Amino acid sequence: MSGLVDRPRGYDLETLHEMGSPDEGAAGAVVALRPLIEAARPRTAATHVTALSADGAYSASIPLTDAMALGEVHADPADRESILRLRVPGGMTLCWNVKDLGLLRVTAGPEPDSLPEILTH
């Protein structure tokens, strides 16, 4: 977690597993995004969380209130393609779901989203 926060920090897979609950049908864990954001202590100006894929090719800027209310990090060590995934069940768009999550950045205002040329949902 970086950006407009007082306590930037990262989480390793083991820590996420300890914080989370079992992920149904997977070997991993699900961690609500709210405690991760709260632990970073967003500054007053913060309005969005931008989720970036590990390779930096994909990004989704999510209103902070939606990210905290709906966001989940799925940590699955058995999934070789995407160890971390951000899911926002019930979110405004499926584009908020980010495979191979690499970074969460808290911002004042939205950052540009990267969308595929052809939306499949």
PDB file of C-alpha atoms in Angstrom:
ATOM      1  CA  MET A   1       0.000   0.000   0.000  1.00  0.00           C
ATOM      2  CA  SER A   2       1.516   3.295  -1.084  1.00  0.00           C
ATOM      3  CA  GLY A   3       0.539   6.809  -2.080  1.00  0.00           C
ATOM      4  CA  LEU A   4      -1.421   9.165   0.177  1.00  0.00           C
ATOM      5  CA  VAL A   5      -0.979   7.105   3.325  1.00  0.00           C
ATOM      6  CA  ASP A   6       0.837   7.726   6.588  1.00  0.00           C
ATOM      7  CA  ARG A   7       2.051   4.128   6.901  1.00  0.00           C
ATOM      8  CA  PRO A   8       3.032   2.644   3.518  1.00  0.00           C
ATOM      9  CA  ARG A   9       3.557  -1.087   3.710  1.00  0.00           C
ATOM     10  CA  GLY A  10       3.653  -4.318   1.789  1.00  0.00           C
ATOM     11  CA  TYR A  11       2.292  -7.730   2.632  1.00  0.00           C
ATOM     12  CA  ASP A  12       3.844 -11.082   1.892  1.00  0.00           C
ATOM     13  CA  LEU A  13       1.790 -14.161   1.060  1.00  0.00           C
ATOM     14  CA  GLU A  14       2.261 -15.678   4.527  1.00  0.00           C
ATOM     15  CA  THR A  15       0.946 -12.562   6.276  1.00  0.00           C
ATOM     16  CA  LEU A  16      -2.075 -12.386   3.978  1.00  0.00           C
ATOM     17  CA  HIS A  17      -2.849 -16.038   4.721  1.00  0.00           C
ATOM     18  CA  GLU A  18      -2.683 -15.359   8.454  1.00  0.00           C
ATOM     19  CA  MET A  19      -4.991 -12.332   8.114  1.00  0.00           C
ATOM     20  CA  GLY A  20      -7.486 -13.973   5.787  1.00  0.00           C
ATOM     21  CA  SER A  21     -10.169 -16.578   5.836  1.00  0.00           C
ATOM     22  CA  PRO A  22     -10.082 -19.711   3.658  1.00  0.00           C
ATOM     23  CA  ASP A  23     -10.931 -19.116   0.004  1.00  0.00           C
ATOM     24  CA  GLU A  24     -13.754 -21.498  -0.925  1.00  0.00           C
ATOM     25  CA  GLY A  25     -12.627 -23.994  -3.538  1.00  0.00           C
ATOM     26  CA  ALA A  26      -9.003 -22.807  -3.477  1.00  0.00           C
ATOM     27  CA  ALA A  27      -5.908 -23.426  -1.387  1.00  0.00           C
ATOM     28  CA  GLY A  28      -5.540 -19.747  -0.595  1.00  0.00           C
ATOM     29  CA  ALA A  29      -7.111 -17.111   1.583  1.00  0.00           C
ATOM     30  CA  VAL A  30      -9.362 -14.092   1.166  1.00  0.00           C
ATOM     31  CA  VAL A  31      -8.487 -10.853   2.940  1.00  0.00           C
ATOM     32  CA  ALA A  32     -10.904  -7.947   3.102  1.00  0.00           C
ATOM     33  CA  LEU A  33      -9.323  -4.821   1.652  1.00  0.00           C
ATOM     34  CA  ARG A  34     -10.682  -2.559   4.425  1.00  0.00           C
ATOM     35  CA  PRO A  35      -8.161  -3.574   7.152  1.00  0.00           C
ATOM     36  CA  LEU A  36      -5.247  -3.297   4.716  1.00  0.00           C
ATOM     37  CA  ILE A  37      -6.291   0.238   3.756  1.00  0.00           C
ATOM     38  CA  GLU A  38      -7.031   1.234   7.356  1.00  0.00           C
ATOM     39  CA  ALA A  39      -3.629  -0.052   8.516  1.00  0.00           C
ATOM     40  CA  ALA A  40      -1.962   2.219   5.945  1.00  0.00           C
ATOM     41  CA  ARG A  41      -3.861   5.226   7.375  1.00  0.00           C
ATOM     42  CA  PRO A  42      -5.055   7.089   4.262  1.00  0.00           C
ATOM     43  CA  ARG A  43      -4.712  10.844   4.429  1.00  0.00           C
ATOM     44  CA  THR A  44      -7.749  13.131   4.415  1.00  0.00           C
ATOM     45  CA  ALA A  45      -7.331  13.980   0.715  1.00  0.00           C
ATOM     46  CA  ALA A  46      -7.490  10.310  -0.331  1.00  0.00           C
ATOM     47  CA  THR A  47     -10.478   9.435  -2.524  1.00  0.00           C
ATOM     48  CA  HIS A  48      -9.373   6.459  -4.654  1.00  0.00           C
ATOM     49  CA  VAL A  49      -7.274   3.307  -4.653  1.00  0.00           C
ATOM     50  CA  THR A  50      -5.494   2.418  -7.871  1.00  0.00           C
ATOM     51  CA  ALA A  51      -4.764  -1.286  -8.267  1.00  0.00           C
ATOM     52  CA  LEU A  52      -1.907  -2.168 -10.615  1.00  0.00           C
ATOM     53  CA  SER A  53      -0.960  -5.535 -12.012  1.00  0.00           C
ATOM     54  CA  ALA A  54       2.526  -6.796 -11.150  1.00  0.00           C
ATOM     55  CA  ASP A  55       3.751  -6.102 -14.693  1.00  0.00           C
ATOM     56  CA  GLY A  56       2.251  -2.583 -14.654  1.00  0.00           C
ATOM     57  CA  ALA A  57       0.256  -3.253 -17.821  1.00  0.00           C
ATOM     58  CA  TYR A  58      -3.158  -3.014 -16.160  1.00  0.00           C
ATOM     59  CA  SER A  59      -4.588  -0.537 -13.691  1.00  0.00           C
ATOM     60  CA  ALA A  60      -7.991   0.183 -12.204  1.00  0.00           C
ATOM     61  CA  SER A  61      -8.808   3.252 -10.130  1.00  0.00           C
ATOM     62  CA  ILE A  62     -11.545   2.497  -7.582  1.00  0.00           C
ATOM     63  CA  PRO A  63     -13.334   4.962  -5.303  1.00  0.00           C
ATOM     64  CA  LEU A  64     -11.959   4.485  -1.795  1.00  0.00           C
ATOM     65  CA  THR A  65     -15.406   3.926  -0.293  1.00  0.00           C
ATOM     66  CA  ASP A  66     -16.152   1.105  -2.770  1.00  0.00           C
ATOM     67  CA  ALA A  67     -12.725  -0.473  -2.296  1.00  0.00           C
ATOM     68  CA  MET A  68     -13.150  -0.498   1.475  1.00  0.00           C
ATOM     69  CA  ALA A  69     -16.740  -1.762   1.402  1.00  0.00           C
ATOM     70  CA  LEU A  70     -16.390  -4.441  -1.291  1.00  0.00           C
ATOM     71  CA  GLY A  71     -12.720  -5.146  -2.047  1.00  0.00           C
ATOM     72  CA  GLU A  72     -11.034  -8.478  -1.360  1.00  0.00           C
ATOM     73  CA  VAL A  73      -7.503  -9.713  -1.963  1.00  0.00           C
ATOM     74  CA  HIS A  74      -7.371 -13.395  -2.929  1.00  0.00           C
ATOM     75  CA  ALA A  75      -3.993 -14.954  -2.145  1.00  0.00           C
ATOM     76  CA  ASP A  76      -3.499 -18.378  -3.687  1.00  0.00           C
ATOM     77  CA  PRO A  77      -0.040 -19.943  -3.654  1.00  0.00           C
ATOM     78  CA  ALA A  78      -1.243 -22.787  -5.862  1.00  0.00           C
ATOM     79  CA  ASP A  79      -2.209 -20.429  -8.685  1.00  0.00           C
ATOM     80  CA  ARG A  80       1.070 -20.008 -10.595  1.00  0.00           C
ATOM     81  CA  GLU A  81      -0.304 -17.410 -13.015  1.00  0.00           C
ATOM     82  CA  SER A  82      -1.770 -14.993 -10.495  1.00  0.00           C
ATOM     83  CA  ILE A  83      -0.764 -15.360  -6.871  1.00  0.00           C
ATOM     84  CA  LEU A  84      -2.718 -12.259  -5.811  1.00  0.00           C
ATOM     85  CA  ARG A  85      -6.013 -11.077  -7.248  1.00  0.00           C
ATOM     86  CA  LEU A  86      -8.097  -8.086  -6.326  1.00  0.00           C
ATOM     87  CA  ARG A  87     -11.813  -8.762  -6.549  1.00  0.00           C
ATOM     88  CA  VAL A  88     -14.577  -6.236  -6.000  1.00  0.00           C
ATOM     89  CA  PRO A  89     -17.775  -8.319  -5.890  1.00  0.00           C
ATOM     90  CA  GLY A  90     -20.767  -6.117  -6.648  1.00  0.00           C
ATOM     91  CA  GLY A  91     -18.507  -3.337  -7.914  1.00  0.00           C
ATOM     92  CA  MET A  92     -19.588  -0.942 -10.638  1.00  0.00           C
ATOM     93  CA  THR A  93     -17.511  -2.782 -13.266  1.00  0.00           C
ATOM     94  CA  LEU A  94     -15.696  -6.092 -13.631  1.00  0.00           C
ATOM     95  CA  CYS A  95     -12.666  -4.048 -14.724  1.00  0.00           C
ATOM     96  CA  TRP A  96     -12.041  -3.322 -11.038  1.00  0.00           C
ATOM     97  CA  ASN A  97     -10.973  -6.973 -10.644  1.00  0.00           C
ATOM     98  CA  VAL A  98      -7.203  -7.126 -11.124  1.00  0.00           C
ATOM     99  CA  LYS A  99      -5.323 -10.347 -11.804  1.00  0.00           C
ATOM    100  CA  ASP A 100      -1.712 -10.667 -10.672  1.00  0.00           C
ATOM    101  CA  LEU A 101      -2.030  -7.735  -8.271  1.00  0.00           C
ATOM    102  CA  GLY A 102       1.265  -5.962  -7.714  1.00  0.00           C
ATOM    103  CA  LEU A 103       0.498  -2.640  -6.006  1.00  0.00           C
ATOM    104  CA  LEU A 104      -2.287  -0.673  -4.376  1.00  0.00           C
ATOM    105  CA  ARG A 105      -1.793   3.106  -4.474  1.00  0.00           C
ATOM    106  CA  VAL A 106      -4.039   5.516  -2.562  1.00  0.00           C
ATOM    107  CA  THR A 107      -4.638   8.751  -4.488  1.00  0.00           C
ATOM    108  CA  ALA A 108      -6.480  12.071  -4.417  1.00  0.00           C
ATOM    109  CA  GLY A 109      -8.813  11.599  -7.356  1.00  0.00           C
ATOM    110  CA  PRO A 110      -8.881   8.800  -9.888  1.00  0.00           C
ATOM    111  CA  GLU A 111      -5.856   7.802 -11.917  1.00  0.00           C
ATOM    112  CA  PRO A 112      -6.289   6.681 -15.541  1.00  0.00           C
ATOM    113  CA  ASP A 113      -7.600   3.138 -15.957  1.00  0.00           C
ATOM    114  CA  SER A 114      -6.138   0.841 -18.560  1.00  0.00           C
ATOM    115  CA  LEU A 115      -8.958  -0.910 -20.353  1.00  0.00           C
ATOM    116  CA  PRO A 116      -8.729  -3.521 -23.065  1.00  0.00           C
ATOM    117  CA  GLU A 117      -9.775  -2.342 -26.527  1.00  0.00           C
ATOM    118  CA  ILE A 118     -12.610  -4.869 -26.552  1.00  0.00           C
ATOM    119  CA  LEU A 119     -14.516  -5.276 -23.308  1.00  0.00           C
ATOM    120  CA  THR A 120     -15.680  -8.842 -22.767  1.00  0.00           C
ATOM    121  CA  HIS A 121     -18.122  -8.091 -19.952  1.00  0.00           C
TER     122      HIS A 121
END
